[in-house]
Amino acid sequence: MDLVIEEKLTGVVIGKMGLYKLPEIGFILHPAYWGKGYASEALTLMLKVIWDLRPELSHIDADVDPRNWRSLRLLKRFGFVEIGRREKTFETHLGWCDSVDLRLTRPMMK
């Protein structure tokens, strides 16, 4: 499942979010739109869709480069908790990146 994130007024695609290797969620947003609530709004909707469409999932995982403090803060605000750290997990144009592994447990039904 892969969804685009659009700027509401213009319809310009500013990022994407998806459910990748089950049960891992990921997202990327153009730097010009960081800190403006777009990732928070997209994550709210994505979590609702995942929980509604995938009732068999007991949790959702994410892994974040520890230097990406905005994503770490966002995920923790949504209830993700750190479950581990790994070194040199993926390579980008910046070189090798480490990972902070996080997990969100499915909320109890009311």
CSV table of N, CA and C in Angstrom, one decimal:
chain,number,residue,atom,x,y,z
A,1,MET,N,0.9,-1.2,0.0
A,1,MET,CA,0.0,0.0,0.0
A,1,MET,C,0.9,1.2,0.0
A,2,ASP,N,0.7,2.1,-1.0
A,2,ASP,CA,1.6,3.3,-1.1
A,2,ASP,C,0.7,4.4,-1.5
A,3,LEU,N,0.7,5.5,-0.7
A,3,LEU,CA,-0.2,6.7,-0.9
A,3,LEU,C,0.7,7.9,-1.1
A,4,VAL,N,0.2,8.8,-1.9
A,4,VAL,CA,0.9,10.1,-2.0
A,4,VAL,C,0.4,11.1,-1.0
A,5,ILE,N,1.2,12.1,-0.7
A,5,ILE,CA,0.8,13.2,0.2
A,5,ILE,C,0.8,14.4,-0.6
A,6,GLU,N,-0.4,15.1,-0.7
A,6,GLU,CA,-0.5,16.3,-1.5
A,6,GLU,C,-0.7,17.5,-0.7
A,7,GLU,N,-0.2,18.6,-1.2
A,7,GLU,CA,-0.5,19.9,-0.6
A,7,GLU,C,-1.9,20.3,-0.9
A,8,LYS,N,-2.8,20.6,0.1
A,8,LYS,CA,-4.2,20.7,-0.2
A,8,LYS,C,-4.6,21.8,-1.2
A,9,LEU,N,-4.0,22.9,-1.1
A,9,LEU,CA,-4.4,24.0,-1.9
A,9,LEU,C,-4.0,23.9,-3.4
A,10,THR,N,-2.9,23.3,-3.6
A,10,THR,CA,-2.3,23.2,-5.0
A,10,THR,C,-2.4,21.8,-5.6
A,11,GLY,N,-2.6,20.8,-4.8
A,11,GLY,CA,-2.6,19.4,-5.3
A,11,GLY,C,-1.2,18.9,-5.6
A,12,VAL,N,-0.2,19.7,-5.3
A,12,VAL,CA,1.2,19.3,-5.6
A,12,VAL,C,1.6,18.1,-4.7
A,13,VAL,N,2.2,17.0,-5.3
A,13,VAL,CA,2.6,15.9,-4.5
A,13,VAL,C,3.9,16.3,-3.7
A,14,ILE,N,3.8,16.2,-2.4
A,14,ILE,CA,4.9,16.6,-1.6
A,14,ILE,C,5.6,15.5,-0.8
A,15,GLY,N,5.1,14.3,-1.0
A,15,GLY,CA,5.7,13.1,-0.3
A,15,GLY,C,4.9,11.9,-0.6
A,16,LYS,N,5.3,10.8,0.2
A,16,LYS,CA,4.5,9.6,0.1
A,16,LYS,C,4.6,8.9,1.4
A,17,MET,N,3.7,8.0,1.6
A,17,MET,CA,3.6,7.2,2.8
A,17,MET,C,3.1,5.8,2.4
A,18,GLY,N,3.6,4.8,3.1
A,18,GLY,CA,3.1,3.5,2.7
A,18,GLY,C,3.3,2.4,3.8
A,19,LEU,N,2.7,1.3,3.6
A,19,LEU,CA,2.9,0.1,4.3
A,19,LEU,C,3.7,-0.8,3.5
A,20,TYR,N,4.9,-1.1,3.9
A,20,TYR,CA,5.8,-1.8,3.0
A,20,TYR,C,6.0,-3.3,3.5
A,21,LYS,N,7.2,-3.7,3.8
A,21,LYS,CA,7.4,-5.0,4.3
A,21,LYS,C,6.5,-5.2,5.6
A,22,LEU,N,5.4,-6.0,5.4
A,22,LEU,CA,4.5,-6.1,6.6
A,22,LEU,C,5.2,-6.4,7.8
A,23,PRO,N,5.0,-5.8,8.9
A,23,PRO,CA,4.0,-4.6,9.1
A,23,PRO,C,4.7,-3.3,9.2
A,24,GLU,N,5.6,-2.9,8.3
A,24,GLU,CA,6.4,-1.7,8.4
A,24,GLU,C,5.8,-0.6,7.6
A,25,ILE,N,5.7,0.6,8.3
A,25,ILE,CA,5.3,1.8,7.7
A,25,ILE,C,6.5,2.7,7.4
A,26,GLY,N,6.3,3.5,6.4
A,26,GLY,CA,7.4,4.4,6.0
A,26,GLY,C,6.8,5.7,5.4
A,27,PHE,N,7.6,6.8,5.4
A,27,PHE,CA,7.1,8.0,4.8
A,27,PHE,C,8.3,8.9,4.5
A,28,ILE,N,8.1,9.7,3.5
A,28,ILE,CA,9.1,10.7,3.1
A,28,ILE,C,8.3,12.0,2.6
A,29,LEU,N,8.9,13.1,3.0
A,29,LEU,CA,8.2,14.4,2.7
A,29,LEU,C,9.3,15.3,2.2
A,30,HIS,N,8.9,16.1,1.2
A,30,HIS,CA,9.9,17.1,0.7
A,30,HIS,C,10.3,18.1,1.8
A,31,PRO,N,11.5,18.4,1.9
A,31,PRO,CA,12.0,19.3,3.0
A,31,PRO,C,11.3,20.6,3.2
A,32,ALA,N,10.8,21.2,2.1
A,32,ALA,CA,10.1,22.5,2.1
A,32,ALA,C,8.8,22.4,2.9
A,33,TYR,N,8.3,21.2,3.2
A,33,TYR,CA,7.0,21.0,3.9
A,33,TYR,C,7.2,20.4,5.3
A,34,TRP,N,8.4,20.2,5.7
A,34,TRP,CA,8.7,19.7,7.1
A,34,TRP,C,8.2,20.7,8.1
A,35,GLY,N,7.6,20.2,9.2
A,35,GLY,CA,7.2,21.0,10.3
A,35,GLY,C,5.9,21.8,10.1
A,36,LYS,N,5.2,21.4,9.1
A,36,LYS,CA,3.9,22.1,8.8
A,36,LYS,C,2.7,21.3,9.0
A,37,GLY,N,2.8,20.1,9.6
A,37,GLY,CA,1.7,19.2,10.0
A,37,GLY,C,1.3,18.2,8.9
A,38,TYR,N,1.9,18.2,7.8
A,38,TYR,CA,1.5,17.3,6.7
A,38,TYR,C,1.8,15.9,7.1
A,39,ALA,N,2.9,15.6,7.7
A,39,ALA,CA,3.2,14.2,8.0
A,39,ALA,C,2.3,13.7,9.1
A,40,SER,N,2.0,14.6,10.1
A,40,SER,CA,1.1,14.2,11.2
A,40,SER,C,-0.3,13.9,10.6
A,41,GLU,N,-0.8,14.7,9.7
A,41,GLU,CA,-2.1,14.5,9.1
A,41,GLU,C,-2.1,13.2,8.3
A,42,ALA,N,-1.1,13.0,7.5
A,42,ALA,CA,-1.0,11.8,6.7
A,42,ALA,C,-0.9,10.5,7.6
A,43,LEU,N,-0.1,10.6,8.7
A,43,LEU,CA,0.1,9.5,9.6
A,43,LEU,C,-1.2,9.1,10.3
A,44,THR,N,-2.0,10.1,10.7
A,44,THR,CA,-3.3,9.9,11.3
A,44,THR,C,-4.2,9.1,10.4
A,45,LEU,N,-4.3,9.5,9.1
A,45,LEU,CA,-5.1,8.8,8.1
A,45,LEU,C,-4.6,7.4,7.8
A,46,MET,N,-3.3,7.3,7.6
A,46,MET,CA,-2.7,6.0,7.3
A,46,MET,C,-2.9,5.0,8.4
A,47,LEU,N,-2.7,5.4,9.6
A,47,LEU,CA,-3.0,4.4,10.7
A,47,LEU,C,-4.4,4.0,10.7
A,48,LYS,N,-5.4,4.9,10.5
A,48,LYS,CA,-6.8,4.5,10.5
A,48,LYS,C,-7.0,3.5,9.4
A,49,VAL,N,-6.5,3.8,8.2
A,49,VAL,CA,-6.7,2.9,7.0
A,49,VAL,C,-6.0,1.5,7.3
A,50,ILE,N,-4.8,1.5,7.9
A,50,ILE,CA,-4.2,0.2,8.2
A,50,ILE,C,-5.0,-0.6,9.2
A,51,TRP,N,-5.4,0.0,10.3
A,51,TRP,CA,-6.1,-0.7,11.3
A,51,TRP,C,-7.4,-1.2,10.8
A,52,ASP,N,-8.1,-0.4,9.9
A,52,ASP,CA,-9.4,-0.8,9.4
A,52,ASP,C,-9.3,-1.9,8.3
A,53,LEU,N,-8.3,-1.8,7.5
A,53,LEU,CA,-8.1,-2.8,6.4
A,53,LEU,C,-7.3,-4.0,6.7
A,54,ARG,N,-6.5,-4.0,7.7
A,54,ARG,CA,-5.6,-5.1,8.1
A,54,ARG,C,-5.9,-5.5,9.5
A,55,PRO,N,-7.1,-6.1,9.8
A,55,PRO,CA,-7.4,-6.5,11.2
A,55,PRO,C,-6.5,-7.5,11.8
A,56,GLU,N,-5.8,-8.3,10.9
A,56,GLU,CA,-4.9,-9.3,11.5
A,56,GLU,C,-3.6,-8.7,12.0
A,57,LEU,N,-3.3,-7.5,11.8
A,57,LEU,CA,-2.0,-6.9,12.3
A,57,LEU,C,-2.2,-6.5,13.7
A,58,SER,N,-1.2,-7.0,14.5
A,58,SER,CA,-1.2,-6.6,16.0
A,58,SER,C,-0.4,-5.4,16.3
A,59,HIS,N,0.5,-5.1,15.3
A,59,HIS,CA,1.4,-3.9,15.5
A,59,HIS,C,1.9,-3.4,14.1
A,60,ILE,N,2.4,-2.2,14.2
A,60,ILE,CA,3.1,-1.6,13.0
A,60,ILE,C,4.5,-1.2,13.4
A,61,ASP,N,5.5,-1.5,12.6
A,61,ASP,CA,6.8,-1.1,12.9
A,61,ASP,C,7.3,0.1,12.0
A,62,ALA,N,8.3,0.7,12.4
A,62,ALA,CA,9.0,1.8,11.6
A,62,ALA,C,10.5,1.8,12.0
A,63,ASP,N,11.3,2.1,11.0
A,63,ASP,CA,12.7,2.3,11.4
A,63,ASP,C,13.1,3.7,10.8
A,64,VAL,N,13.9,4.4,11.6
A,64,VAL,CA,14.2,5.8,11.4
A,64,VAL,C,15.7,6.0,11.6
A,65,ASP,N,16.3,6.8,10.7
A,65,ASP,CA,17.7,7.2,10.9
A,65,ASP,C,17.7,8.1,12.2
A,66,PRO,N,18.5,7.8,13.2
A,66,PRO,CA,18.5,8.5,14.4
A,66,PRO,C,18.8,10.0,14.3
A,67,ARG,N,19.3,10.4,13.2
A,67,ARG,CA,19.5,11.8,12.9
A,67,ARG,C,18.2,12.5,12.5
A,68,ASN,N,17.2,11.8,12.2
A,68,ASN,CA,15.9,12.3,11.7
A,68,ASN,C,15.0,12.6,12.9
A,69,TRP,N,15.4,13.6,13.7
A,69,TRP,CA,14.7,13.8,15.0
A,69,TRP,C,13.2,14.2,14.7
A,70,ARG,N,12.9,14.8,13.6
A,70,ARG,CA,11.5,15.2,13.4
A,70,ARG,C,10.6,13.9,13.2
A,71,SER,N,11.1,12.9,12.5
A,71,SER,CA,10.3,11.7,12.3
A,71,SER,C,10.2,10.9,13.6
A,72,LEU,N,11.3,10.8,14.4
A,72,LEU,CA,11.3,10.2,15.7
A,72,LEU,C,10.3,10.8,16.6
A,73,ARG,N,10.3,12.1,16.7
A,73,ARG,CA,9.4,12.8,17.5
A,73,ARG,C,7.9,12.6,17.1
A,74,LEU,N,7.7,12.6,15.8
A,74,LEU,CA,6.3,12.4,15.3
A,74,LEU,C,5.8,11.0,15.7
A,75,LEU,N,6.6,10.0,15.4
A,75,LEU,CA,6.2,8.6,15.6
A,75,LEU,C,6.0,8.4,17.1
A,76,LYS,N,6.9,8.9,18.0
A,76,LYS,CA,6.7,8.8,19.4
A,76,LYS,C,5.4,9.5,19.9
A,77,ARG,N,5.1,10.6,19.3
A,77,ARG,CA,3.9,11.3,19.7
A,77,ARG,C,2.7,10.5,19.3
A,78,PHE,N,2.8,9.6,18.3
A,78,PHE,CA,1.7,8.8,17.9
A,78,PHE,C,1.6,7.5,18.7
A,79,GLY,N,2.6,7.3,19.6
A,79,GLY,CA,2.6,6.1,20.5
A,79,GLY,C,3.6,5.0,20.1
A,80,PHE,N,4.4,5.3,19.1
A,80,PHE,CA,5.4,4.3,18.7
A,80,PHE,C,6.5,4.3,19.8
A,81,VAL,N,7.0,3.1,20.2
A,81,VAL,CA,8.0,3.0,21.2
A,81,VAL,C,9.2,2.4,20.6
A,82,GLU,N,10.4,2.8,21.1
A,82,GLU,CA,11.6,2.3,20.6
A,82,GLU,C,11.8,0.9,21.1
A,83,ILE,N,12.2,0.0,20.1
A,83,ILE,CA,12.4,-1.4,20.5
A,83,ILE,C,13.8,-1.9,20.2
A,84,GLY,N,14.6,-1.0,19.6
A,84,GLY,CA,16.0,-1.4,19.3
A,84,GLY,C,16.7,-0.4,18.4
A,85,ARG,N,18.0,-0.7,18.3
A,85,ARG,CA,18.8,0.2,17.4
A,85,ARG,C,19.8,-0.8,16.7
A,86,ARG,N,20.0,-0.4,15.4
A,86,ARG,CA,20.9,-1.2,14.6
A,86,ARG,C,21.9,-0.2,13.8
A,87,GLU,N,23.1,-0.7,13.6
A,87,GLU,CA,24.1,0.1,12.9
A,87,GLU,C,24.2,-0.3,11.4
A,88,LYS,N,24.4,0.7,10.6
A,88,LYS,CA,24.7,0.6,9.2
A,88,LYS,C,23.6,-0.3,8.5
A,89,THR,N,22.4,0.1,8.6
A,89,THR,CA,21.3,-0.7,8.0
A,89,THR,C,20.9,-0.3,6.6
A,90,PHE,N,21.2,0.9,6.1
A,90,PHE,CA,21.0,1.2,4.7
A,90,PHE,C,21.9,2.3,4.3
A,91,GLU,N,22.2,2.3,3.0
A,91,GLU,CA,23.1,3.3,2.4
A,91,GLU,C,22.4,4.3,1.6
A,92,THR,N,22.7,5.6,1.7
A,92,THR,CA,22.1,6.6,0.9
A,92,THR,C,23.3,7.5,0.4
A,93,HIS,N,22.9,8.6,-0.2
A,93,HIS,CA,23.9,9.5,-0.7
A,93,HIS,C,24.7,10.1,0.4
A,94,LEU,N,24.2,10.0,1.6
A,94,LEU,CA,24.9,10.5,2.8
A,94,LEU,C,25.9,9.5,3.4
A,95,GLY,N,25.9,8.3,2.8
A,95,GLY,CA,26.7,7.2,3.4
A,95,GLY,C,25.8,6.2,4.1
A,96,TRP,N,26.4,5.4,5.0
A,96,TRP,CA,25.6,4.4,5.7
A,96,TRP,C,24.9,5.1,6.9
A,97,CYS,N,23.6,4.6,7.1
A,97,CYS,CA,22.7,5.1,8.1
A,97,CYS,C,22.4,4.1,9.1
A,98,ASP,N,22.3,4.5,10.3
A,98,ASP,CA,21.8,3.6,11.4
A,98,ASP,C,20.3,3.6,11.4
A,99,SER,N,19.7,2.8,12.3
A,99,SER,CA,18.3,2.7,12.4
A,99,SER,C,17.9,2.7,13.9
A,100,VAL,N,16.8,3.4,14.2
A,100,VAL,CA,16.1,3.3,15.4
A,100,VAL,C,14.8,2.5,15.1
A,101,ASP,N,14.6,1.3,15.7
A,101,ASP,CA,13.4,0.5,15.4
A,101,ASP,C,12.3,0.9,16.4
A,102,LEU,N,11.1,1.2,15.9
A,102,LEU,CA,10.0,1.5,16.7
A,102,LEU,C,8.8,0.6,16.4
A,103,ARG,N,7.9,0.6,17.4
A,103,ARG,CA,6.7,-0.3,17.2
A,103,ARG,C,5.5,0.4,17.8
A,104,LEU,N,4.4,0.3,17.1
A,104,LEU,CA,3.1,0.8,17.6
A,104,LEU,C,2.2,-0.5,17.7
A,105,THR,N,1.7,-0.7,18.9
A,105,THR,CA,0.8,-1.8,19.1
A,105,THR,C,-0.7,-1.4,18.8
A,106,ARG,N,-1.4,-2.3,18.2
A,106,ARG,CA,-2.8,-2.0,17.8
A,106,ARG,C,-3.6,-1.5,19.1
A,107,PRO,N,-4.3,-0.4,18.9
A,107,PRO,CA,-5.1,0.1,20.1
A,107,PRO,C,-6.2,-0.9,20.4
A,108,MET,N,-6.6,-1.0,21.7
A,108,MET,CA,-7.7,-1.8,22.1
A,108,MET,C,-9.0,-1.2,21.6
A,109,MET,N,-9.9,-2.0,21.1
A,109,MET,CA,-11.2,-1.5,20.7
A,109,MET,C,-12.0,-1.1,21.8
A,110,LYS,N,-12.8,0.0,21.6
A,110,LYS,CA,-13.6,0.5,22.7
A,110,LYS,C,-15.0,0.0,22.6
